Coordinates of C-alpha atoms and ligand atoms in Angstrom, one line a residue:
M1233 CA 14.0 -4.9 -41.4
A1234 CA 13.9 -7.9 -39.3
Y1235 CA 14.3 -11.4 -40.7
L1236 CA 15.9 -14.7 -40.1
T1237 CA 18.3 -16.1 -42.5
S1238 CA 17.5 -19.5 -43.9
Q1239 CA 20.1 -22.2 -44.5
G1240 CA 20.4 -21.4 -48.2
G1241 CA 21.4 -17.9 -47.4
Q1242 CA 18.1 -16.7 -48.6
P1243 CA 16.6 -14.1 -46.2
V1244 CA 13.2 -15.1 -45.0
L1245 CA 11.1 -12.3 -43.6
I1246 CA 9.5 -13.4 -40.3
L1247 CA 9.0 -10.3 -38.3
K1248 CA 7.2 -7.2 -39.3
E1249 CA 9.4 -4.4 -40.6
G1250 CA 10.7 -2.2 -37.8
T1251 CA 10.5 -4.9 -35.1
G1252 CA 13.4 -4.6 -32.7
R1253 CA 15.2 -7.6 -31.6
R1254 CA 18.0 -8.4 -29.2
R1255 CA 19.3 -11.9 -28.6
G1256 CA 21.5 -13.9 -26.3
R1257 CA 24.1 -12.2 -24.2
D1258 CA 23.3 -8.9 -25.6
A1259 CA 19.7 -9.1 -24.6
R1260 CA 20.5 -10.2 -21.2
R1261 CA 23.1 -7.6 -20.6
N1262 CA 20.8 -4.9 -21.7
N1263 CA 18.0 -6.1 -19.4
I1264 CA 20.3 -6.5 -16.4
M1265 CA 21.7 -3.0 -16.9
A1266 CA 18.2 -1.5 -17.0
A1267 CA 17.1 -3.3 -13.9
Q1268 CA 20.3 -2.3 -12.1
I1269 CA 19.8 1.4 -13.0
I1270 CA 16.5 1.3 -11.2
A1271 CA 18.0 -0.4 -8.2
E1272 CA 20.9 2.0 -8.0
A1273 CA 18.5 5.0 -8.2
I1274 CA 16.6 4.0 -5.1
K1275 CA 19.4 2.5 -3.1
T1276 CA 20.3 5.8 -1.6
T1277 CA 16.9 6.0 0.1
L1278 CA 17.4 2.8 2.1
G1279 CA 17.3 3.1 5.9
P1280 CA 16.9 5.8 8.5
R1281 CA 19.8 7.8 7.0
G1282 CA 18.7 7.3 3.4
M1283 CA 17.9 10.4 1.4
D1284 CA 14.6 11.4 -0.2
K1285 CA 13.7 11.9 -3.8
M1286 CA 11.9 14.8 -5.3
L1287 CA 9.7 13.8 -8.2
I1288 CA 8.0 16.2 -10.6
D1289 CA 5.3 14.8 -12.8
S1290 CA 4.3 16.1 -16.3
L1291 CA 1.8 18.5 -14.7
G1292 CA 4.5 19.9 -12.5
D1293 CA 3.2 18.3 -9.3
I1294 CA 5.9 17.6 -6.8
T1295 CA 6.3 14.6 -4.6
I1296 CA 9.0 14.3 -2.0
T1297 CA 9.3 10.8 -0.6
N1298 CA 11.6 8.1 0.7
D1299 CA 9.2 5.3 -0.1
G1300 CA 10.5 2.9 -2.8
A1301 CA 7.1 2.0 -4.2
A1302 CA 6.0 5.6 -4.3
I1303 CA 9.2 6.7 -6.2
L1304 CA 8.9 3.9 -8.8
D1305 CA 5.2 4.6 -9.1
E1306 CA 5.9 8.2 -10.0
I1307 CA 8.7 7.7 -12.5
D1308 CA 7.7 6.8 -16.0
V1309 CA 9.8 3.8 -16.9
E1310 CA 10.0 2.7 -20.5
H1311 CA 12.4 -0.3 -20.5
P1312 CA 10.6 -3.6 -20.0
A1313 CA 13.1 -5.0 -17.6
A1314 CA 13.0 -1.8 -15.6
K1315 CA 9.2 -2.1 -15.6
M1316 CA 9.7 -5.5 -13.9
M1317 CA 11.6 -3.9 -11.1
V1318 CA 8.7 -1.5 -10.7
E1319 CA 6.4 -4.5 -10.4
V1320 CA 8.6 -5.9 -7.7
A1321 CA 8.1 -2.8 -5.6
K1322 CA 4.3 -2.8 -6.3
T1323 CA 3.9 -6.5 -5.3
Q1324 CA 5.9 -5.9 -2.1
D1325 CA 3.7 -2.9 -1.3
D1326 CA 0.5 -4.8 -2.0
M1327 CA 1.5 -7.9 -0.1
V1328 CA 3.2 -6.6 3.0
G1329 CA 3.2 -2.8 2.8
D1330 CA 6.9 -2.2 3.6
G1331 CA 10.3 -3.3 2.4
T1332 CA 9.8 -2.1 -1.2
T1333 CA 13.3 -0.5 -1.4
T1334 CA 14.9 -3.6 0.0
A1335 CA 13.2 -5.8 -2.5
V1336 CA 14.3 -3.7 -5.5
V1337 CA 17.8 -3.2 -4.3
L1338 CA 18.2 -6.9 -3.6
A1339 CA 16.9 -7.8 -7.1
G1340 CA 19.4 -5.4 -8.6
E1341 CA 22.3 -6.9 -6.7
L1342 CA 21.2 -10.5 -7.5
L1343 CA 21.4 -9.5 -11.2
R1344 CA 24.7 -7.7 -10.9
R1345 CA 26.3 -10.8 -9.2
A1346 CA 24.7 -13.0 -11.8
E1347 CA 26.2 -11.1 -14.6
E1348 CA 29.6 -11.6 -13.1
L1349 CA 28.9 -15.4 -13.2
L1350 CA 27.7 -15.1 -16.8
E1351 CA 31.0 -13.4 -17.7
Q1352 CA 32.7 -16.6 -16.4
N1353 CA 30.7 -18.6 -18.8
I1354 CA 28.3 -20.1 -16.3
H1355 CA 25.0 -20.7 -18.0
P1356 CA 22.0 -18.6 -16.8
T1357 CA 20.0 -21.7 -16.0
V1358 CA 22.7 -22.8 -13.5
V1359 CA 22.5 -19.4 -11.9
V1360 CA 18.7 -19.5 -11.8
S1361 CA 18.7 -23.0 -10.2
G1362 CA 21.4 -22.0 -7.7
Y1363 CA 19.3 -18.9 -6.8
R1364 CA 16.2 -21.0 -6.3
K1365 CA 18.0 -23.3 -3.9
A1366 CA 19.4 -20.3 -2.1
L1367 CA 16.0 -18.8 -1.8
E1368 CA 14.6 -22.0 -0.1
K1369 CA 17.6 -22.0 2.3
A1370 CA 17.1 -18.3 3.0
K1371 CA 13.4 -18.9 3.8
E1372 CA 14.3 -21.7 6.1
T1373 CA 16.9 -19.6 7.9
L1374 CA 14.4 -16.8 8.3
E1375 CA 12.0 -19.2 10.0
K1376 CA 14.7 -20.3 12.4
I1377 CA 15.8 -16.7 13.2
A1378 CA 12.2 -15.4 13.6
I1379 CA 11.3 -14.5 17.2
P1380 CA 7.7 -15.0 18.3
V1381 CA 5.9 -11.9 19.7
D1382 CA 3.2 -11.8 22.3
L1383 CA 0.4 -9.7 20.8
E1384 CA -0.2 -8.0 24.1
D1385 CA 3.4 -6.9 24.1
H1386 CA 2.7 -3.4 23.2
E1387 CA 6.3 -2.2 23.4
T1388 CA 7.4 -4.7 20.7
L1389 CA 4.6 -3.7 18.4
K1390 CA 5.6 -0.1 18.9
K1391 CA 9.2 -0.8 18.0
V1392 CA 8.1 -2.5 14.8
A1393 CA 6.0 0.5 13.8
L1394 CA 8.9 2.9 14.7
T1395 CA 11.4 0.9 12.7
S1396 CA 9.2 1.1 9.6
M1397 CA 8.9 4.9 10.0
G1398 CA 12.6 5.3 10.7
S1399 CA 13.3 6.4 7.2
K1400 CA 10.3 8.6 6.6
A1401 CA 10.4 12.4 7.2
V1402 CA 8.0 12.2 10.1
G1403 CA 10.7 12.0 12.7
V1404 CA 9.4 14.3 15.4
A1405 CA 5.9 12.7 15.6
K1406 CA 7.0 9.1 15.1
E1407 CA 5.9 8.0 18.6
H1408 CA 2.5 9.6 18.2
L1409 CA 1.9 8.0 14.8
A1410 CA 3.2 4.6 15.9
Q1411 CA 0.7 4.6 18.8
I1412 CA -2.2 5.5 16.4
A1413 CA -1.1 2.7 14.0
I1414 CA -1.2 0.1 16.8
D1415 CA -4.6 1.3 18.2
A1416 CA -6.1 1.3 14.7
V1417 CA -4.9 -2.1 13.7
K1418 CA -5.8 -3.7 17.1
Q1419 CA -9.3 -2.2 16.7
I1420 CA -10.0 -3.8 13.3
T1421 CA -8.3 -7.2 14.0
E1422 CA -10.7 -10.1 13.9
K1423 CA -10.2 -13.6 15.1
R1424 CA -11.0 -16.3 12.6
G1425 CA -10.6 -19.6 14.3
E1426 CA -7.1 -19.5 15.7
R1427 CA -5.9 -16.9 13.3
N1428 CA -5.8 -13.2 13.6
V1429 CA -6.9 -11.3 10.6
A1430 CA -5.9 -7.6 10.3
D1431 CA -7.1 -6.2 7.0
I1432 CA -5.9 -2.6 6.9
D1433 CA -8.3 -1.8 4.2
N1434 CA -10.6 -1.3 7.2
V1435 CA -8.5 1.6 8.3
Q1436 CA -9.5 4.6 6.3
M1437 CA -7.1 7.5 5.9
I1438 CA -8.2 11.1 5.5
K1439 CA -5.7 13.8 4.8
K1440 CA -6.1 17.5 5.6
E1441 CA -3.3 20.0 5.6
G1442 CA -3.2 22.4 8.5
K1443 CA -2.2 22.0 12.1
S1444 CA 0.7 19.6 12.8
L1445 CA 1.6 15.9 12.7
F1446 CA 0.8 15.8 16.4
D1447 CA -2.8 16.6 15.6
T1448 CA -3.1 13.4 13.6
E1449 CA -5.8 11.4 15.3
L1450 CA -7.6 8.1 15.4
V1451 CA -11.3 8.3 14.9
R1452 CA -13.2 5.3 16.2
G1453 CA -15.6 5.4 13.3
I1454 CA -15.8 7.0 9.9
V1455 CA -15.2 10.6 8.7
L1456 CA -17.3 11.6 5.7
D1457 CA -16.0 14.3 3.4
K1458 CA -19.6 15.7 3.3
E1459 CA -21.7 18.4 5.0
V1460 CA -25.0 18.1 6.8
V1461 CA -27.4 18.6 4.0
H1462 CA -29.8 21.3 5.3
A1463 CA -29.0 24.4 7.3
G1464 CA -32.0 23.8 9.6
M1465 CA -30.7 20.4 10.8
P1466 CA -28.8 19.8 14.0
K1467 CA -25.1 19.7 13.5
R1468 CA -24.4 17.4 16.4
K1469 CA -26.2 14.3 17.7
E1470 CA -25.1 12.3 20.7
Q1471 CA -26.1 8.7 21.0
A1472 CA -26.8 8.6 17.3
K1473 CA -29.0 6.0 15.8
I1474 CA -28.1 5.9 12.2
A1475 CA -30.2 4.8 9.2
L1476 CA -27.9 3.8 6.3
V1477 CA -29.9 3.8 3.1
N1478 CA -29.2 3.2 -0.5
T1479 CA -32.4 4.7 -1.8
A1480 CA -33.3 8.2 -2.8
L1481 CA -35.8 10.2 -0.7
E1482 CA -37.3 11.7 -3.8
V1483 CA -40.5 11.3 -5.8
E1484 CA -39.6 9.3 -8.9
K1485 CA -39.8 11.3 -12.1
T1486 CA -41.5 9.5 -15.0
E1487 CA -39.3 8.3 -17.8
F1488 CA -41.4 10.1 -20.4
D1489 CA -42.5 13.7 -20.6
A1490 CA -45.9 13.3 -19.1
E1491 CA -48.5 15.9 -19.5
I1492 CA -51.0 16.4 -16.7
R1493 CA -54.0 18.5 -17.5
I1494 CA -55.3 20.4 -14.6
R1495 CA -58.6 22.1 -15.0
D1496 CA -59.2 23.7 -11.7
P1497 CA -57.0 24.9 -8.7
T1498 CA -58.1 22.2 -6.3
Q1499 CA -56.7 19.6 -8.7
M1500 CA -53.3 21.4 -8.6
K1501 CA -53.3 21.3 -4.9
A1502 CA -54.2 17.7 -4.7
F1503 CA -51.4 16.9 -7.1
L1504 CA -48.8 18.7 -5.0
D1505 CA -50.2 17.4 -1.8
Q1506 CA -49.7 13.9 -3.0
E1507 CA -46.0 14.6 -3.7
T1508 CA -45.7 16.1 -0.3
R1509 CA -47.4 13.1 1.3
I1510 CA -45.1 10.6 -0.3
L1511 CA -42.0 12.4 1.0
K1512 CA -43.6 12.9 4.4
D1513 CA -44.3 9.2 4.5
M1514 CA -40.7 8.4 3.8
V1515 CA -39.4 10.6 6.6
E1516 CA -42.1 9.1 8.8
K1517 CA -40.6 5.6 8.2
I1518 CA -37.2 6.8 9.2
K1519 CA -38.6 8.3 12.4
K1520 CA -40.6 5.2 13.2
A1521 CA -37.5 3.1 12.9
G1522 CA -36.0 5.3 15.7
A1523 CA -33.2 6.9 13.7
N1524 CA -32.0 10.4 14.5
V1525 CA -29.3 10.4 11.8
L1526 CA -29.7 9.5 8.1
I1527 CA -26.9 8.8 5.8
S1528 CA -28.0 8.1 2.2
Q1529 CA -26.0 7.0 -0.7
K1530 CA -28.5 8.7 -3.0
G1531 CA -30.3 12.0 -3.2
L1532 CA -32.6 13.8 -0.7
D1533 CA -35.4 16.0 -2.0
D1534 CA -35.5 19.5 -0.6
L1535 CA -38.9 18.9 0.9
A1536 CA -37.7 15.7 2.5
Q1537 CA -34.8 17.6 3.9
H1538 CA -37.2 20.2 5.3
F1539 CA -39.3 17.5 7.0
M1540 CA -36.3 15.9 8.5
A1541 CA -35.0 19.2 9.8
K1542 CA -38.3 19.6 11.5
E1543 CA -38.0 16.2 13.1
G1544 CA -34.5 17.1 14.3
I1545 CA -32.9 14.4 12.1
L1546 CA -29.3 15.0 10.9
A1547 CA -28.9 13.9 7.3
V1548 CA -26.0 13.5 4.8
R1549 CA -26.6 12.6 1.2
R1550 CA -24.7 11.1 -1.7
A1551 CA -22.2 9.2 0.5
K1552 CA -19.7 7.1 -1.4
E1553 CA -20.6 3.4 -1.7
S1554 CA -17.3 2.4 -0.1
D1555 CA -18.1 4.7 2.8
M1556 CA -21.5 3.1 3.3
E1557 CA -19.8 -0.3 3.7
K1558 CA -17.3 1.1 6.2
L1559 CA -20.1 2.9 8.1
A1560 CA -21.9 -0.4 8.4
R1561 CA -18.8 -2.0 9.8
A1562 CA -18.1 0.8 12.1
T1563 CA -21.6 1.3 13.5
G1564 CA -22.9 -2.2 13.3
G1565 CA -25.8 -1.0 11.1
R1566 CA -27.1 -2.4 7.8
V1567 CA -27.4 -0.6 4.5
V1568 CA -31.0 -0.8 3.5
N1569 CA -32.2 -0.6 -0.1
N1570 CA -35.9 0.0 0.6
L1571 CA -37.3 2.2 3.3
D1572 CA -40.1 -0.3 4.0
D1573 CA -37.4 -2.7 5.3
L1574 CA -35.9 -0.2 7.7
G1575 CA -36.4 -1.4 11.3
P1576 CA -34.7 -0.5 14.7
K1577 CA -32.4 -3.5 14.2
D1578 CA -30.9 -2.1 11.1
L1579 CA -29.7 1.2 12.7
G1580 CA -26.1 1.8 13.3
K1581 CA -24.9 3.3 16.6
A1582 CA -22.4 6.0 17.3
G1583 CA -21.6 7.9 20.4
L1584 CA -21.4 11.1 18.4
V1585 CA -22.2 12.3 14.9
E1586 CA -21.0 15.8 14.3
E1587 CA -20.2 18.2 11.5
R1588 CA -16.9 19.9 12.1
K1589 CA -14.8 22.3 10.1
I1590 CA -11.4 20.8 9.3
G1591 CA -9.1 23.2 7.6
E1592 CA -11.3 24.8 5.0
D1593 CA -13.8 22.0 4.6
K1594 CA -16.7 20.7 6.6
M1595 CA -16.7 17.0 7.4
V1596 CA -19.1 14.8 9.2
F1597 CA -17.6 12.6 11.9
V1598 CA -19.4 9.4 12.9
E1599 CA -17.3 8.5 15.9
K1600 CA -17.2 7.1 19.4
C1601 CA -18.6 3.8 17.9
K1602 CA -18.6 0.9 20.3
D1603 CA -16.1 -1.6 19.0
P1604 CA -16.0 -0.4 15.4
R1605 CA -14.8 -2.9 12.8
S1606 CA -13.6 0.0 10.6
V1607 CA -11.8 3.1 11.8
T1608 CA -10.3 6.3 10.4
V1609 CA -6.9 8.0 10.8
L1610 CA -7.2 11.7 10.2
I1611 CA -3.8 12.8 9.1
R1612 CA -2.7 16.4 9.7
A1613 CA 0.5 18.3 8.9
G1614 CA 1.5 21.8 8.0
L1615 CA 2.4 21.2 4.4
E1616 CA 0.6 19.3 1.7
R1617 CA 3.7 17.3 0.9
M1618 CA 4.2 16.5 4.5
V1619 CA 0.7 15.2 4.7
D1620 CA 1.3 13.0 1.8
E1621 CA 4.6 11.5 3.2
A1622 CA 2.9 11.1 6.6
E1623 CA 0.2 9.1 4.9
R1624 CA 2.8 6.8 3.3
A1625 CA 4.6 6.5 6.7
M1626 CA 1.3 5.7 8.4
N1627 CA 0.5 3.1 5.7
D1628 CA 3.9 1.4 6.3
A1629 CA 3.3 1.5 10.1
L1630 CA -0.2 0.1 9.8
S1631 CA 1.1 -2.6 7.4
V1632 CA 3.9 -3.8 9.6
V1633 CA 1.8 -3.9 12.8
A1634 CA -0.8 -5.9 10.8
D1635 CA 1.9 -8.2 9.5
V1636 CA 3.1 -8.9 13.0
I1637 CA -0.4 -9.3 14.4
E1638 CA -1.2 -11.8 11.7
D1639 CA 1.8 -14.0 12.0
N1640 CA 3.4 -12.7 15.2
K1641 CA 7.0 -13.2 14.2
I1642 CA 9.7 -10.6 13.9
V1643 CA 13.4 -10.5 12.9
P1644 CA 16.2 -8.2 13.8
G1645 CA 16.7 -5.3 11.3
G1646 CA 19.6 -3.1 10.5
G1647 CA 21.0 -5.7 8.1
A1648 CA 21.2 -8.4 10.8
V1649 CA 18.9 -10.9 9.3
E1650 CA 20.5 -10.4 5.8
A1651 CA 23.9 -11.0 7.3
A1652 CA 22.7 -14.1 9.1
I1653 CA 21.2 -15.5 5.9
A1654 CA 24.4 -14.8 4.0
K1655 CA 26.4 -16.7 6.5
K1656 CA 24.1 -19.7 6.4
L1657 CA 24.1 -19.7 2.6
R1658 CA 27.9 -19.7 2.4
E1659 CA 28.0 -22.8 4.6
Y1660 CA 25.2 -24.4 2.5
A1661 CA 27.0 -23.5 -0.8
T1662 CA 30.0 -25.7 0.0
K1663 CA 27.7 -28.6 0.6
V1664 CA 26.0 -28.2 -2.8
G1665 CA 29.3 -27.8 -4.7
G1666 CA 29.8 -27.6 -8.4
R1667 CA 28.8 -24.5 -10.4
E1668 CA 25.7 -24.0 -8.4
Q1669 CA 27.9 -23.4 -5.4
L1670 CA 29.0 -20.2 -7.1
A1671 CA 25.5 -19.0 -7.7
I1672 CA 24.5 -19.7 -4.1
E1673 CA 27.6 -17.7 -3.0
A1674 CA 26.6 -14.9 -5.3
F1675 CA 23.2 -14.9 -3.6
A1676 CA 24.8 -14.8 -0.2
D1677 CA 27.0 -11.8 -1.3
S1678 CA 23.9 -10.1 -2.6
M1679 CA 22.1 -10.3 0.7
E1680 CA 24.8 -8.2 2.2
I1681 CA 23.8 -5.3 0.0
V1682 CA 21.3 -4.3 2.7
P1683 CA 23.8 -3.7 5.6
K1684 CA 26.2 -2.3 3.0
A1685 CA 23.7 0.2 1.6
L1686 CA 22.5 1.1 5.1
A1687 CA 26.2 1.9 6.0
E1688 CA 26.9 3.7 2.8
N1689 CA 23.8 5.9 3.2
A1690 CA 25.0 6.8 6.7
G1691 CA 28.3 7.9 5.3
L1692 CA 30.1 5.0 6.9
E1693 CA 32.9 2.9 5.4
S1694 CA 30.8 0.1 4.1
I1695 CA 33.8 -2.3 3.7
D1696 CA 34.9 -1.9 7.3
I1697 CA 31.3 -2.3 8.5
L1698 CA 30.8 -5.5 6.5
V1699 CA 34.0 -7.0 7.9
A1700 CA 33.0 -6.1 11.4
L1701 CA 29.5 -7.5 10.8
R1702 CA 30.7 -10.8 9.5
S1703 CA 33.0 -11.3 12.4
A1704 CA 30.2 -10.4 14.9
H1705 CA 28.0 -13.1 13.3
E1706 CA 30.6 -15.7 14.0
K1707 CA 30.0 -15.3 17.7
P1708 CA 27.1 -17.0 19.7
K1709 CA 23.8 -15.0 19.2
G1710 CA 25.7 -13.3 16.4
H1711 CA 22.6 -13.5 14.2
L1712 CA 21.1 -10.6 16.0
M1713 CA 23.9 -8.2 15.2
G1714 CA 23.3 -5.4 12.8
V1715 CA 24.4 -1.9 11.9
N1716 CA 23.8 1.1 14.1
V1717 CA 23.6 3.7 11.4
F1718 CA 24.0 6.5 13.9
S1719 CA 27.1 5.4 15.7
G1720 CA 28.6 3.2 13.0
K1721 CA 28.9 0.4 15.5
I1722 CA 27.8 -3.2 15.2
I1723 CA 25.0 -3.8 17.8
D1724 CA 22.4 -6.3 18.8
T1725 CA 19.6 -4.7 16.8
Y1726 CA 16.9 -6.9 18.4
K1727 CA 17.8 -5.6 21.8
N1728 CA 17.9 -2.1 20.5
G1729 CA 14.4 -2.3 19.1
V1730 CA 15.2 -2.3 15.4
I1731 CA 12.9 -5.0 14.4
E1732 CA 10.7 -5.9 11.4
P1733 CA 8.0 -8.4 10.6
V1734 CA 9.4 -11.7 9.2
R1735 CA 6.9 -11.4 6.4
V1736 CA 8.4 -8.2 5.1
K1737 CA 11.8 -9.8 4.7
E1738 CA 10.5 -13.1 3.3
Q1739 CA 8.4 -11.3 0.7
A1740 CA 11.3 -9.0 -0.3
I1741 CA 13.8 -11.9 -0.8
K1742 CA 11.2 -13.9 -2.6
S1743 CA 10.1 -11.3 -5.1
A1744 CA 13.6 -10.1 -5.7
T1745 CA 14.7 -13.6 -6.5
E1746 CA 11.7 -14.2 -8.8
A1747 CA 12.3 -11.0 -10.7
A1748 CA 16.0 -11.6 -11.1
S1749 CA 15.5 -15.2 -12.3
M1750 CA 12.9 -14.1 -14.7
I1751 CA 15.2 -11.5 -16.2
L1752 CA 18.1 -13.9 -16.4
R1753 CA 16.0 -16.5 -18.3
I1754 CA 15.3 -14.1 -21.1
D1755 CA 17.6 -14.5 -24.1
D1756 CA 15.6 -12.9 -26.8
V1757 CA 13.7 -9.6 -26.8
I1758 CA 11.4 -9.1 -29.7
A1759 CA 9.7 -5.8 -29.6
A1760 CA 7.0 -4.6 -31.9
T1761 CA 7.2 -1.0 -32.9
K1762 CA 4.9 1.4 -31.2
P1763 CA 2.5 3.0 -33.7
K1764 CA 4.2 6.4 -33.3
E1765 CA 3.5 9.1 -35.8
G1766 CA 6.5 10.2 -37.7
G1767 CA 8.6 8.5 -35.1
K1768 CA 11.5 6.2 -35.9
P1769 CA 10.7 2.6 -35.2
G1770 CA 12.8 1.1 -32.5
G1771 CA 13.4 -1.7 -30.1
P1772 CA 12.9 -1.7 -26.4
T1773 CA 15.7 0.8 -25.9
G1774 CA 14.4 3.0 -28.6
E1775 CA 17.3 2.0 -30.8
D1776 CA 16.8 0.8 -34.3
E1777 CA 18.3 -2.5 -34.7
E1778 CA 18.6 -5.0 -37.5
Y1779 CA 19.4 -8.6 -37.6
Ligands
ATP3170 N1 17.4 2.5 13.6 C1 17.8 1.8 12.6 N2 19.1 1.3 12.6 C2 19.5 0.6 11.6 N3 18.8 0.1 10.5 C3 17.5 0.5 10.5 C4 16.9 1.3 11.5 N4 15.6 1.6 11.2 C5 15.4 0.9 10.1 N5 16.5 0.3 9.7 C6 16.6 -0.6 8.5 O1 16.3 0.1 7.3 C7 15.8 -0.7 6.3 C8 14.5 -0.2 5.8 O2 14.7 1.0 5.2 P1 13.5 1.7 4.4 O3 12.3 1.8 5.2 O4 14.1 3.0 3.8 O5 13.3 0.8 3.1 P2 12.3 -0.4 2.9 O6 11.5 -0.7 4.1 O7 13.0 -1.5 2.2 O8 11.3 0.3 1.8 P3 10.1 1.3 1.9 O9 10.0 1.6 3.3 O10 10.5 2.4 1.0 O11 8.9 0.5 1.4 C9 15.6 -2.1 7.0 O12 16.7 -2.9 6.6 C10 15.7 -1.8 8.5 O13 16.1 -2.8 9.2
MG3171 MG1 10.4 0.8 5.2

């Protein structure tokens, strides 16, 4: 039973029976612990020497991955504070595509350090305001450290892509995949005024197991998971002129059961002839527009297929709506809703349209498009799970290349930028003074979790590494120094090509701080019971509590 006690000592029932409630320090400690457990769980995956996780869902499907967002997406988290950590990873993935592990690990560490301050009787609002100041300073420092990139500097883009794939199990084919990521993003980048816009939604990814990672390819166009609709049609068209239609090549059936009385055989023939003529007219319109390929979002009547086969037109039916849009972007064509509107100007162009057998399936490639605004990466690998991880690696690589192309700034990785921010924050903290100083210092210490975890995951003595790193940062140009996780030395990570988009770091620090602050501000958790049959009502932790 949950109720509040009134002044007269008379219990007043406020909350519904069975409602769980935690308050004050207890609520906070419980939330912090849950969030930290999530952070701890994925910390071991951070960096090129981080480990992978094997996840088995309720249907027994297995995922093996190193990707923070993918791990948290797979595990079914119950605790509300833990759910917030999952949100952090999701936001990071949606906004910038990489750095999900970093964001969650940082949030966990910010909370752990905050709890230490709470133990010293520092009020949570002081910690939160200190963290907010620290965040602003961190962002400022990032801006200062960020190094501009020339977008024609192919080598640098490649290093960014390689760094993002460093931790994924695609090691051998990294270079190959990085190259594809760069070519794909460059192809779909558009100039809007002075700005570059690289929307990687315009890079479609198709996965097929079989062959090897090295057979992953960039298709300058779209791959449709469809077959050519009629056996009598050509399976290959060079210099394709493509009609993209969103209308069925069928004779419309009436809504009602119509009855047609036919009295003599000529009438029957006339009736069928009319249907034939309608379909023939439709095919005629396509031919007249000059198309030799038809891709329809809707159905194609058997007879229409037959006429098209006779005309040598290659046709695909029931293409997905999203694919139609991409086809339009890739071929420069327009999706037409009415065949009467179809003219030569509406046709898309592709150097080649061809049906090919990929693995066990037939697919139609619309490729060799001239300057396509939408492209496809066809991902190949021997094992299904490898194909999946390669897709995640490719997604990270595409994202970081797009991030750099959009705001052309990078920062040194391997914990360098985190250590530099920590140093700046410690200087800043002394200027702020008071209790907030302690919070800013806690924030600084939290930043160092990144180099620390990178070192730990590489089996290095993290304390020694941190000491060496701090002293390296005291020297001129020290802000470029990070951890070489292979040799255990402190190196200039920028010079060694371990670089990341500034946007990935900024977003990670921002969302980690936001999540931590939000969790710290909670001092009361009131949870309604889930309508569980026969189950015991419980609070957020499943415990049954009474106040
Ligand atoms: N060769 C390298 N040497 C040292 N550190 C590296 C190297 N390559 C990458 N890193 C560092 O590894 C960290 C990134 O690790 P990882 O990719 O596992 O996690 P994430 O990017 O935070 O999350 P996710 O990729 O799962 O979304 C960054 O701090 C990056 O600087
Ligand atoms: Mg990464």
